[in-house]
Tab-separated table of C-alpha atoms in Angstrom:
chain	number	residue	atom	x	y	z
A	1068	MET	CA	94.047	80.082	56.971
A	1069	ILE	CA	95.112	77.105	59.352
A	1070	LYS	CA	95.586	78.913	62.573
A	1071	ARG	CA	91.711	80.884	62.123
A	1072	PHE	CA	90.710	76.571	61.294
A	1073	LYS	CA	92.195	76.006	64.835
A	1074	SER	CA	90.025	79.541	66.361
A	1075	ILE	CA	87.033	77.766	65.529
A	1076	PHE	CA	87.761	74.178	66.269
A	1077	GLY	CA	90.991	74.019	68.226
A	1078	ASN	CA	89.786	75.583	71.439
A	1079	GLU	CA	88.777	73.252	74.727
A	1080	ASP	CA	84.564	73.933	74.126
A	1081	ASN	CA	85.327	72.340	70.730
A	1082	LYS	CA	87.660	68.868	71.473
A	1083	GLN	CA	84.505	67.036	71.346
A	1084	ILE	CA	83.490	68.211	68.054
A	1085	SER	CA	86.678	67.305	66.683
A	1086	ILE	CA	86.616	63.759	68.752
A	1087	ASN	CA	83.225	63.173	67.202
A	1088	ILE	CA	84.255	64.316	63.686
A	1089	LEU	CA	87.531	61.533	63.669
A	1090	MET	CA	85.416	58.984	65.229
A	1091	THR	CA	82.553	59.190	63.392
A	1092	PHE	CA	84.913	59.323	60.022
A	1093	LEU	CA	86.942	55.626	60.845
A	1094	ILE	CA	83.243	54.123	61.772
A	1095	LYS	CA	81.231	55.764	59.107
A	1096	GLY	CA	83.970	55.274	56.996
A	1097	LEU	CA	83.965	51.837	57.487
A	1098	SER	CA	80.103	51.386	57.142
A	1099	MET	CA	79.951	53.118	53.708
A	1100	ILE	CA	82.459	50.462	52.468
A	1101	ILE	CA	80.589	48.021	53.362
A	1102	SER	CA	77.205	49.279	52.452
A	1103	PHE	CA	79.277	49.591	48.849
A	1104	LEU	CA	79.960	46.252	48.920
A	1105	SER	CA	76.523	45.229	49.089
A	1106	LEU	CA	75.362	46.132	45.828
A	1107	PRO	CA	77.219	43.172	43.941
A	1108	ILE	CA	76.162	40.905	46.767
A	1109	TYR	CA	72.337	41.587	46.234
A	1110	LEU	CA	72.779	41.332	42.946
A	1111	ARG	CA	74.310	38.276	43.112
A	1112	PHE	CA	71.896	36.782	46.051
A	1113	PHE	CA	68.933	37.948	43.686
A	1114	ASN	CA	69.405	37.372	40.048
A	1115	ASP	CA	67.063	39.989	38.780
A	1116	ASP	CA	67.211	43.362	38.855
A	1117	SER	CA	63.123	44.325	38.891
A	1118	VAL	CA	63.128	42.491	42.105
A	1119	LEU	CA	66.485	44.300	43.552
A	1120	GLY	CA	64.859	47.005	42.292
A	1121	LEU	CA	61.497	46.115	44.154
A	1122	TRP	CA	63.335	45.669	47.654
A	1123	TYR	CA	65.073	48.991	47.011
A	1124	THR	CA	61.787	50.939	46.607
A	1125	ILE	CA	59.838	48.586	49.347
A	1126	LEU	CA	62.451	50.116	51.947
A	1127	SER	CA	62.233	53.608	50.409
A	1128	VAL	CA	58.556	54.045	50.513
A	1129	LEU	CA	58.167	52.329	53.929
A	1130	THR	CA	61.445	54.690	55.145
A	1131	TRP	CA	59.291	57.460	54.973
A	1132	PHE	CA	57.084	56.446	57.993
A	1133	LEU	CA	60.593	57.336	60.195
A	1134	THR	CA	60.188	61.036	59.222
A	1135	PHE	CA	56.041	60.653	60.689
A	1136	ASP	CA	57.508	61.043	64.080
A	1137	LEU	CA	55.952	64.727	64.434
A	1138	GLY	CA	59.736	65.921	64.998
A	1139	LEU	CA	59.389	64.109	68.383
A	1140	GLY	CA	63.080	62.956	67.810
A	1141	ASN	CA	64.640	66.230	66.642
A	1142	GLY	CA	62.783	68.117	69.390
A	1143	LEU	CA	63.963	65.956	71.618
A	1144	ARG	CA	67.673	66.628	70.911
A	1145	ASN	CA	67.935	70.433	70.894
A	1146	LYS	CA	65.503	70.788	73.697
A	1147	LEU	CA	67.741	68.066	75.774
A	1148	VAL	CA	70.784	70.393	74.238
A	1149	VAL	CA	69.628	73.713	76.124
A	1150	ALA	CA	68.962	71.010	79.511
A	1151	PHE	CA	72.496	69.776	79.394
A	1152	SER	CA	73.993	72.740	78.809
A	1153	LYS	CA	72.074	74.490	82.412
A	1154	ASN	CA	72.900	71.319	83.747
A	1155	ASP	CA	69.086	70.942	84.926
A	1156	ILE	CA	69.293	66.966	84.841
A	1157	GLU	CA	65.189	66.942	85.758
A	1158	ASP	CA	64.267	68.500	83.097
A	1159	ALA	CA	65.915	66.567	80.848
A	1160	LYS	CA	64.280	63.039	82.521
A	1161	GLU	CA	60.639	64.596	81.813
A	1162	LEU	CA	61.955	65.388	77.709
A	1163	VAL	CA	63.015	61.575	77.632
A	1164	THR	CA	60.246	60.113	79.458
A	1165	SER	CA	57.565	62.330	77.673
A	1166	THR	CA	59.428	61.833	74.211
A	1167	TYR	CA	59.027	57.761	74.863
A	1168	VAL	CA	55.464	57.962	76.014
A	1169	SER	CA	54.341	59.794	72.995
A	1170	ILE	CA	56.447	58.562	70.038
A	1171	THR	CA	54.763	55.338	71.687
A	1172	LYS	CA	51.342	56.351	71.326
A	1173	LEU	CA	52.199	57.457	67.587
A	1174	ALA	CA	53.276	54.214	67.273
A	1175	ILE	CA	50.380	52.233	68.204
A	1176	VAL	CA	48.369	54.739	66.058
A	1177	PHE	CA	50.217	54.170	63.084
A	1178	VAL	CA	50.204	50.499	63.398
A	1179	VAL	CA	46.088	50.390	63.861
A	1180	ILE	CA	46.120	52.383	60.938
A	1181	CYS	CA	48.709	50.915	58.511
A	1182	VAL	CA	47.995	46.881	58.847
A	1183	PRO	CA	44.739	46.248	57.698
A	1184	VAL	CA	45.762	48.718	54.766
A	1185	ILE	CA	48.736	46.615	54.343
A	1186	PHE	CA	46.222	43.127	53.561
A	1187	ILE	CA	43.868	45.365	51.820
A	1188	VAL	CA	46.003	46.974	49.201
A	1189	ASN	CA	46.736	45.317	45.915
A	1190	TRP	CA	51.136	45.901	46.366
A	1191	ASN	CA	51.812	44.105	42.355
A	1192	LYS	CA	49.736	47.114	40.995
A	1193	VAL	CA	51.491	49.782	43.343
A	1194	PHE	CA	55.128	48.778	42.360
A	1195	LYS	CA	54.430	47.778	39.248
A	1196	VAL	CA	55.270	43.830	39.291
A	1197	GLU	CA	54.184	41.051	37.920
A	1198	GLU	CA	52.941	37.832	40.160
A	1199	THR	CA	54.675	35.706	37.806
A	1200	LEU	CA	57.143	37.644	39.323
A	1201	VAL	CA	56.610	38.716	42.960
A	1202	THR	CA	53.227	36.831	43.962
A	1203	LEU	CA	51.205	38.873	46.059
A	1204	GLN	CA	51.415	37.066	49.761
A	1205	ALA	CA	54.841	37.192	49.136
A	1206	LEU	CA	55.249	41.144	49.055
A	1207	LYS	CA	52.635	41.478	51.466
A	1208	THR	CA	54.609	39.588	54.171
A	1209	THR	CA	57.538	41.278	53.412
A	1210	ILE	CA	56.000	44.688	53.610
A	1211	ILE	CA	54.681	43.570	57.074
A	1212	ILE	CA	58.097	42.382	58.220
A	1213	VAL	CA	59.581	45.802	57.381
A	1214	PHE	CA	56.558	47.940	58.468
A	1215	ILE	CA	56.996	46.248	62.160
A	1216	THR	CA	61.264	47.147	61.656
A	1217	ILE	CA	59.984	50.783	61.098
A	1218	VAL	CA	57.462	51.062	63.952
A	1219	SER	CA	59.979	49.308	66.324
A	1220	GLN	CA	62.602	51.888	64.735
A	1221	PHE	CA	60.409	54.286	65.527
A	1222	ILE	CA	60.653	54.270	69.314
A	1223	LEU	CA	64.070	52.788	69.864
A	1224	ARG	CA	65.666	55.409	67.611
A	1225	ILE	CA	65.012	58.201	70.222
A	1226	ILE	CA	68.448	56.815	71.614
A	1227	ASN	CA	70.107	58.308	68.821
A	1228	PHE	CA	68.790	61.643	69.579
A	1229	ILE	CA	69.629	61.611	72.774
A	1230	PHE	CA	73.519	60.408	71.534
A	1231	TYR	CA	73.128	63.068	69.335
A	1232	ALA	CA	72.577	65.821	72.188
A	1233	HIS	CA	75.290	64.323	73.916
A	1234	GLN	CA	77.229	64.686	70.977
A	1235	LYS	CA	78.323	61.447	70.979
A	1236	SER	CA	77.151	60.926	66.979
A	1237	ALA	CA	80.103	58.833	66.868
A	1238	VAL	CA	78.158	55.815	68.727
A	1239	ASN	CA	74.853	56.065	66.414
A	1240	ASN	CA	77.420	55.409	63.133
A	1241	PHE	CA	78.825	52.487	64.914
A	1242	LEU	CA	75.516	51.262	65.506
A	1243	ALA	CA	74.798	51.255	61.724
A	1244	LEU	CA	78.343	49.875	61.396
A	1245	ILE	CA	76.727	47.106	63.065
A	1246	THR	CA	73.541	46.534	60.931
A	1247	SER	CA	75.688	46.841	57.652
A	1248	ILE	CA	78.240	44.237	58.760
A	1249	VAL	CA	75.331	41.430	59.988
A	1250	GLN	CA	72.967	42.563	56.965
A	1251	VAL	CA	75.848	41.315	54.506
A	1252	ILE	CA	77.641	38.645	56.247
A	1253	ILE	CA	73.876	36.981	56.727
A	1254	VAL	CA	73.075	37.315	52.596
A	1255	ILE	CA	76.765	36.014	51.687
A	1256	PHE	CA	75.865	32.950	53.875
A	1257	ILE	CA	72.365	32.239	53.131
A	1258	PRO	CA	71.345	30.553	49.914
A	1259	SER	CA	69.550	31.801	47.529
A	1260	LYS	CA	66.303	30.531	46.490
A	1261	THR	CA	62.812	31.738	44.194
A	1262	ASN	CA	62.331	35.020	44.106
A	1263	ASN	CA	59.287	35.152	47.146
A	1264	VAL	CA	61.230	33.507	49.263
A	1265	ASN	CA	64.436	35.826	48.905
A	1266	LEU	CA	62.344	38.983	49.637
A	1267	ILE	CA	61.070	37.438	52.342
A	1268	ASN	CA	64.361	36.285	54.153
A	1269	LEU	CA	65.653	39.905	53.378
A	1270	SER	CA	62.958	41.383	55.131
A	1271	ILE	CA	63.685	38.992	58.207
A	1272	ILE	CA	67.395	40.063	58.304
A	1273	TYR	CA	66.637	43.855	57.878
A	1274	LEU	CA	64.339	43.471	61.428
A	1275	ILE	CA	66.927	41.799	63.360
A	1276	SER	CA	70.169	44.006	61.567
A	1277	ILE	CA	68.304	46.963	62.545
A	1278	VAL	CA	66.283	46.399	65.514
A	1279	LEU	CA	68.433	44.284	67.987
A	1280	PRO	CA	71.250	46.616	68.160
A	1281	LEU	CA	69.043	49.738	68.896
A	1282	LEU	CA	67.637	47.833	71.701
A	1283	ILE	CA	71.124	46.682	73.023
A	1284	ALA	CA	72.429	50.410	72.797
A	1285	THR	CA	69.702	51.407	74.726
A	1286	VAL	CA	69.423	48.935	77.328
A	1287	ILE	CA	72.837	49.684	78.349
A	1288	PHE	CA	72.712	53.175	78.190
A	1289	PHE	CA	69.893	53.732	80.788
A	1290	LEU	CA	71.672	51.383	83.250
A	1291	LYS	CA	74.803	52.742	83.120
A	1292	SER	CA	75.828	56.430	81.919
A	1293	GLY	CA	71.939	57.787	81.371
A	1294	LYS	CA	70.494	56.336	84.186
A	1295	GLU	CA	69.743	60.016	85.543
A	1296	ILE	CA	67.527	60.448	82.884
A	1297	LYS	CA	66.511	56.633	82.561
A	1298	PRO	CA	62.169	57.398	81.245
A	1299	ASP	CA	60.263	56.797	84.241
A	1300	LEU	CA	56.402	57.614	83.813
A	1301	LYS	CA	56.486	59.620	87.001
A	1302	TYR	CA	57.870	62.187	84.728
A	1303	ASN	CA	55.333	62.195	81.968
A	1304	ASN	CA	54.739	65.763	81.358
A	1305	ASN	CA	51.816	66.756	78.716
A	1306	GLU	CA	53.595	70.146	78.487
A	1307	LYS	CA	56.684	68.931	77.883
A	1308	SER	CA	55.442	66.802	75.111
A	1309	LYS	CA	53.678	69.699	73.509
A	1310	GLU	CA	57.033	71.944	73.467
A	1311	ILE	CA	59.162	69.084	71.891
A	1312	ILE	CA	56.060	68.597	69.108
A	1313	SER	CA	55.607	72.169	68.664
A	1314	LEU	CA	59.907	72.572	68.045
A	1315	GLY	CA	59.891	69.338	66.148
A	1316	SER	CA	57.081	69.933	64.411
A	1317	LYS	CA	58.808	72.663	62.337
A	1318	ILE	CA	61.850	70.218	61.738
A	1319	PHE	CA	59.186	67.166	60.786
A	1320	ILE	CA	57.673	69.526	57.579
A	1321	ASN	CA	60.999	70.155	56.275
A	1322	GLN	CA	62.330	66.355	56.632
A	1323	LEU	CA	59.252	65.113	55.569
A	1324	PHE	CA	59.554	67.766	51.784
A	1325	TYR	CA	63.426	66.812	51.695
A	1326	LEU	CA	62.818	62.970	51.687
A	1327	LEU	CA	59.690	63.364	48.950
A	1328	LEU	CA	62.119	65.225	47.254
A	1329	THR	CA	64.799	62.453	47.184
A	1330	GLY	CA	63.738	59.719	48.816
A	1331	PHE	CA	61.259	59.474	46.925
A	1332	ASN	CA	63.240	58.985	43.125
A	1333	ALA	CA	62.851	55.440	43.918
A	1334	TYR	CA	59.210	54.929	43.573
A	1335	LEU	CA	59.377	57.529	41.065
A	1336	ILE	CA	61.521	56.351	38.928
A	1337	THR	CA	59.528	52.730	39.588
A	1338	TYR	CA	55.928	54.538	38.358
A	1339	PHE	CA	57.245	56.791	35.248
A	1340	LEU	CA	59.565	54.302	34.108
A	1341	SER	CA	60.720	50.660	35.377
A	1342	PRO	CA	61.901	48.932	38.669
A	1343	SER	CA	64.626	48.037	36.637
A	1344	ILE	CA	65.744	51.151	35.646
A	1345	VAL	CA	66.052	51.692	40.085
A	1346	VAL	CA	68.683	49.201	40.073
A	1347	GLU	CA	71.413	51.326	37.587
A	1348	TYR	CA	69.835	54.598	39.147
A	1349	GLN	CA	71.337	52.783	42.980
A	1350	MET	CA	74.338	52.201	40.888
A	1351	TYR	CA	75.546	56.241	40.040
A	1352	TYR	CA	73.877	56.814	44.125
A	1353	LYS	CA	76.205	54.978	45.482
A	1354	ILE	CA	79.196	56.030	43.713
A	1355	PHE	CA	78.632	59.137	43.930
A	1356	MET	CA	76.906	59.421	47.276
A	1357	LEU	CA	79.650	57.356	48.880
A	1358	THR	CA	81.839	61.206	49.628
A	1359	GLY	CA	78.662	62.701	49.664
A	1360	THR	CA	77.908	60.960	53.019
A	1361	ILE	CA	81.047	60.431	54.188
A	1362	PHE	CA	81.942	64.099	54.107
A	1363	THR	CA	78.701	65.065	55.395
A	1364	LEU	CA	79.589	63.420	58.483
A	1365	VAL	CA	81.601	65.995	59.390
A	1366	LEU	CA	78.363	68.261	59.727
A	1367	VAL	CA	76.880	66.083	62.324
A	1368	PRO	CA	78.382	67.407	65.474
A	1369	PHE	CA	77.784	70.804	64.218
A	1370	TRP	CA	73.978	70.452	64.539
A	1371	SER	CA	73.784	70.560	68.281
A	1372	ALA	CA	77.042	72.039	68.601
A	1373	THR	CA	74.915	75.180	66.738
A	1374	THR	CA	71.943	74.975	69.441
A	1375	LYS	CA	74.515	75.032	72.004
A	1376	ALA	CA	76.353	78.225	70.626
A	1377	MET	CA	72.406	79.712	70.337
A	1378	VAL	CA	71.877	79.264	74.081
A	1379	GLU	CA	75.605	80.658	74.981
A	1380	LYS	CA	75.097	83.451	72.499
A	1381	ARG	CA	78.267	82.926	70.821
A	1382	TYR	CA	76.383	84.075	67.593
A	1383	ASN	CA	80.201	84.617	65.431
A	1384	TRP	CA	81.287	81.284	66.370
A	1385	ILE	CA	78.455	80.447	64.262
A	1386	ARG	CA	79.222	82.502	61.266
A	1387	LYS	CA	83.063	81.399	61.180
A	1388	ALA	CA	81.913	77.833	61.273
A	1389	LEU	CA	79.353	77.914	58.691
A	1390	LYS	CA	81.771	80.147	56.591
A	1391	TYR	CA	84.814	77.310	56.765
A	1392	MET	CA	82.595	74.834	56.216
A	1393	VAL	CA	81.076	76.129	53.046
A	1394	ILE	CA	84.814	76.568	52.093
A	1395	PHE	CA	85.093	72.799	52.973
A	1396	SER	CA	82.885	71.867	49.885
A	1397	LEU	CA	85.429	72.965	47.328
A	1398	LEU	CA	87.395	69.426	48.688
A	1399	PHE	CA	84.019	67.608	48.123
A	1400	LEU	CA	83.620	69.052	44.913
A	1401	LEU	CA	87.141	67.850	43.688
A	1402	SER	CA	86.001	64.490	45.094
A	1403	GLN	CA	83.229	64.272	43.046
A	1404	ALA	CA	85.504	65.630	39.523
A	1405	PHE	CA	88.024	62.738	40.478
A	1406	ILE	CA	84.690	59.568	40.771
A	1407	VAL	CA	83.898	61.360	36.934
A	1408	LEU	CA	87.167	60.687	35.635
A	1409	PHE	CA	87.597	57.478	36.875
A	1410	ASN	CA	83.818	56.281	37.296
A	1411	GLN	CA	84.343	53.067	34.435
A	1412	TYR	CA	87.075	51.978	35.812
A	1413	ILE	CA	85.252	52.327	39.819
A	1414	PHE	CA	82.533	50.106	37.907
A	1415	ASN	CA	84.539	47.139	36.555
A	1416	ILE	CA	86.428	46.765	39.941
A	1417	TRP	CA	83.006	47.270	42.075
A	1418	LEU	CA	80.540	45.744	39.851
A	1419	ARG	CA	82.797	43.455	37.546
A	1420	GLU	CA	80.389	41.267	34.412
A	1421	ASP	CA	77.553	43.264	35.794
A	1422	ALA	CA	79.371	46.260	35.564
A	1423	PRO	CA	77.159	49.023	33.029
A	1424	ASN	CA	79.242	50.941	30.570
A	1425	VAL	CA	79.341	54.655	31.857
A	1426	ASN	CA	76.662	57.155	30.837
A	1427	TYR	CA	79.560	60.377	31.175
A	1428	LEU	CA	76.527	62.839	30.886
A	1429	TYR	CA	74.828	61.092	34.007
A	1430	SER	CA	78.182	61.113	35.803
A	1431	ILE	CA	78.310	64.590	35.265
A	1432	ILE	CA	74.825	65.442	36.422
A	1433	PHE	CA	75.165	63.292	39.223
A	1434	ALA	CA	78.354	65.007	40.152
A	1435	LEU	CA	76.964	68.498	40.624
A	1436	PHE	CA	73.823	66.949	42.242
A	1437	GLY	CA	76.487	65.706	44.381
A	1438	THR	CA	77.739	69.149	45.676
A	1439	SER	CA	74.783	70.660	46.024
A	1440	PHE	CA	73.356	67.986	48.371
A	1441	PHE	CA	76.487	68.376	50.611
A	1442	CYS	CA	75.806	72.145	50.404
A	1443	GLN	CA	72.283	72.627	51.404
A	1444	ASN	CA	73.078	69.718	53.953
A	1445	ILE	CA	75.816	72.319	55.505
A	1446	VAL	CA	73.415	75.286	55.395
A	1447	SER	CA	70.650	72.730	57.177
A	1448	THR	CA	72.722	71.643	60.081
A	1449	PHE	CA	73.199	75.150	61.044
A	1450	ALA	CA	69.238	76.493	60.560
A	1451	MET	CA	68.328	73.425	61.920
A	1452	GLY	CA	70.855	73.558	64.787
A	1453	MET	CA	69.559	77.466	65.489
A	1454	ASN	CA	65.504	76.351	65.036
A	1455	LYS	CA	65.459	78.162	61.808
A	1456	THR	CA	62.870	76.301	59.712
A	1457	ARG	CA	60.486	78.138	58.508
A	1458	LEU	CA	62.806	79.459	54.919
A	1459	GLN	CA	63.366	75.650	54.429
A	1460	ALA	CA	59.968	74.772	54.346
A	1461	ILE	CA	58.988	77.301	51.749
A	1462	ILE	CA	61.456	76.595	49.532
A	1463	TYR	CA	60.994	72.576	49.937
A	1464	VAL	CA	57.383	72.907	49.721
A	1465	ILE	CA	57.426	75.152	46.833
A	1466	SER	CA	59.890	72.870	44.658
A	1467	PHE	CA	58.292	69.657	45.203
A	1468	VAL	CA	54.924	70.927	43.843
A	1469	LEU	CA	57.091	72.089	41.057
A	1470	LYS	CA	58.961	69.126	40.616
A	1471	MET	CA	55.989	66.817	40.181
A	1472	VAL	CA	54.100	68.889	37.797
A	1473	ILE	CA	57.491	69.270	35.394
A	1474	LEU	CA	57.942	65.165	35.805
A	1475	ILE	CA	53.766	65.102	34.506
A	1476	ILE	CA	54.801	66.715	31.767
A	1477	PHE	CA	58.429	66.053	30.483
A	1478	VAL	CA	59.626	62.781	32.110
A	1479	ARG	CA	58.056	60.989	29.443
A	1480	LYS	CA	59.488	62.769	26.784
A	1481	PHE	CA	62.874	62.530	28.408
A	1482	ASN	CA	62.899	58.938	29.554
A	1483	SER	CA	65.259	58.515	31.658
A	1484	TRP	CA	66.077	58.434	35.374
A	1485	ILE	CA	68.950	61.105	35.186
A	1486	PHE	CA	65.994	63.817	34.823
A	1487	PHE	CA	64.961	63.435	38.027
A	1488	VAL	CA	68.727	64.118	39.594
A	1489	LEU	CA	68.896	67.593	37.627
A	1490	ILE	CA	65.553	68.623	38.781
A	1491	ASP	CA	67.317	67.829	42.532
A	1492	PHE	CA	70.423	69.300	41.087
A	1493	ILE	CA	68.604	72.625	40.611
A	1494	ILE	CA	66.379	72.764	43.854
A	1495	PHE	CA	69.429	72.380	46.057
A	1496	THR	CA	71.527	74.688	44.576
A	1497	ILE	CA	69.158	77.576	44.696
A	1498	TYR	CA	68.533	76.631	48.348
A	1499	SER	CA	71.836	76.311	49.526
A	1500	ILE	CA	72.581	80.055	48.532
A	1501	VAL	CA	69.194	81.867	49.625
A	1502	GLU	CA	69.707	79.737	52.819
A	1503	TYR	CA	73.462	80.723	53.424
A	1504	ILE	CA	72.517	84.547	52.641
A	1505	ASP	CA	69.861	84.037	54.985
A	1506	ILE	CA	71.719	82.650	57.794
A	1507	ASN	CA	74.330	85.577	57.867
A	1508	ARG	CA	71.530	88.051	57.739
A	1509	PHE	CA	69.631	86.611	60.718
A	1510	ILE	CA	73.448	86.693	62.867
A	1511	LYS	CA	73.835	89.659	62.376
A	1512	LYS	CA	70.332	90.845	63.327
A	1513	ILE	CA	70.427	89.059	66.477
A	1514	ALA	CA	73.881	90.003	66.928
A	1515	ALA	CA	73.019	93.617	66.382
A	1516	ARG	CA	69.707	93.387	68.819
A	1517	GLU	CA	72.039	91.774	71.443
A	1518	LEU	CA	74.332	94.573	71.264
A	1519	SER	CA	71.445	96.858	71.068
A	1520	ASP	CA	69.939	95.896	74.374
A	1521	GLU	CA	73.355	95.663	76.460
A	1522	GLU	CA	73.986	99.242	75.702
A	1523	ASN	CA	70.161	100.181	76.907
A	1524	ILE	CA	71.413	98.565	80.375
A	1525	LEU	CA	74.501	100.397	80.147
A	1526	SER	CA	73.083	103.301	79.449
A	1527	GLY	CA	70.340	102.784	82.068
A	1528	THR	CA	72.274	102.014	84.610
A	1529	LEU	CA	74.817	105.128	83.851
C-alpha cells in the first residue's frame, strides 16, 4: 500500500503536489483554528444570536456573487496550466490580460445593476429582522460595504487562480490565514456597542481584511515572479476571453448550483425557520466541517495536476490518484466519528457558557453529511481538472429543484434545521457514487481510443 502510494506521489513530477499539501495543511490548519475560535468571540461581540445569525446570512447571500464570474477564474486556471505545460509565455500573458479586462467589465455591470437595488429593497423584510433590532439604514449600510468587498474580491481574487495554475495553493491559504487573523484581532479589541454599530463595524473589518491581502499579493506577484505574464492592454484578446468563458461557464453552472445546495442553507433556515436558529446550525457546521475543510486541503493541488496529466496523457495517474483519494476518505470518516463521540466536550471547551446540549442524532447526520461532502469534493476536483462537467451539472440542477420542492412541502412539519443537512447528505452521496463510476468509465474510454489511434498509426507505417 505504501509503495503504491509512493508510486503516485513520490516521483519527481509530483513533488510540487506533496509540498503544496504539506504547506497547505500547516497554513490552512492555523487559519481554520482561528476561524473555529472566532465564533465564541463573535457571540460575545454581538450579545444577540439573531444579529449574529443575520451577519452570517448576509455573508452567505452576498458571497454568492463570487460565483457569477462566468467561470472566468477557473477557466483561466485550466487554460494557464496548458500554457505553462507548453512553456507558452505569450499565450499565458494574453490569457491573464483578457481575464482581468473581462472580469472588470463584469464587475462594473454588477455595480450598475445591484447598487440601486440595495437602496430600494426593504432588507428587514428579506432577512426577517425587526427594525427595533437592526434599523433599515444600518442594514443597507452593512450590505453596501459587504457588496463593495465582494466586487473588489471579484477582480482581485484572479490572483488566486493564477497561483493555483502555478500549483502554489499554499500561497492562497496564507492569504486566508492573514484575513482570519486580522478579523479576529480587530473584533477582540474594538468595544461592542449597539447592534447597528456592531454590524457596520464588522462589515468594515471584513472589507479591510479581505481586500488588502489580495491587493498586496497581486502587486508583489506581478512585480517579481509573475512579471512575464503581467497584464498589458496590448495583449487583450477577445478570442481568448471567449475561450476562457466557454470553458469556465460549464464550471460556473456547477459551482452555482453547488452553492445553492450548500451556501444557500443559512438563508433558507432564516426564511423557513428563524435567523437565531442559524447560529445553532453554524455551531455544528463549524465543528464537523473543520476536519472537512482541513482534509479537503489535500485535494487543492490535484485540480491543476489532473489538467496537466490530461495534457500529458497520463490517464493511469489520474485513475490511481482518484482511487487512493477515495480510500483516504475512510480516514475522514473516522475523524467524523470521533467528533460525534466527543461532541459535547468539544462544545463545552469551545463555547463554554454558550455551549448547547448536543443532539446526537443531529451529530450523526452531520457526520454523514461531512463524509459525503468530502467524497463529492474528491470526485468534483478530478472531474473539473478533466474539464468534465456535464454529469455534475445535471445532478446538481435536478437535486436543487427537488430539494426546494421537498423543503416547501415538509420543512414546516419537521421544524428543524437538520432536515436541510439530511437532504444534502443524500444528494452528495448519490452524486459521489455516480461521478466516481463515470470518471473511471471516461478514463478507460479515452485511454482505449488513444491506444487505438497509436495502433492505426503503427499499422499505417508498416
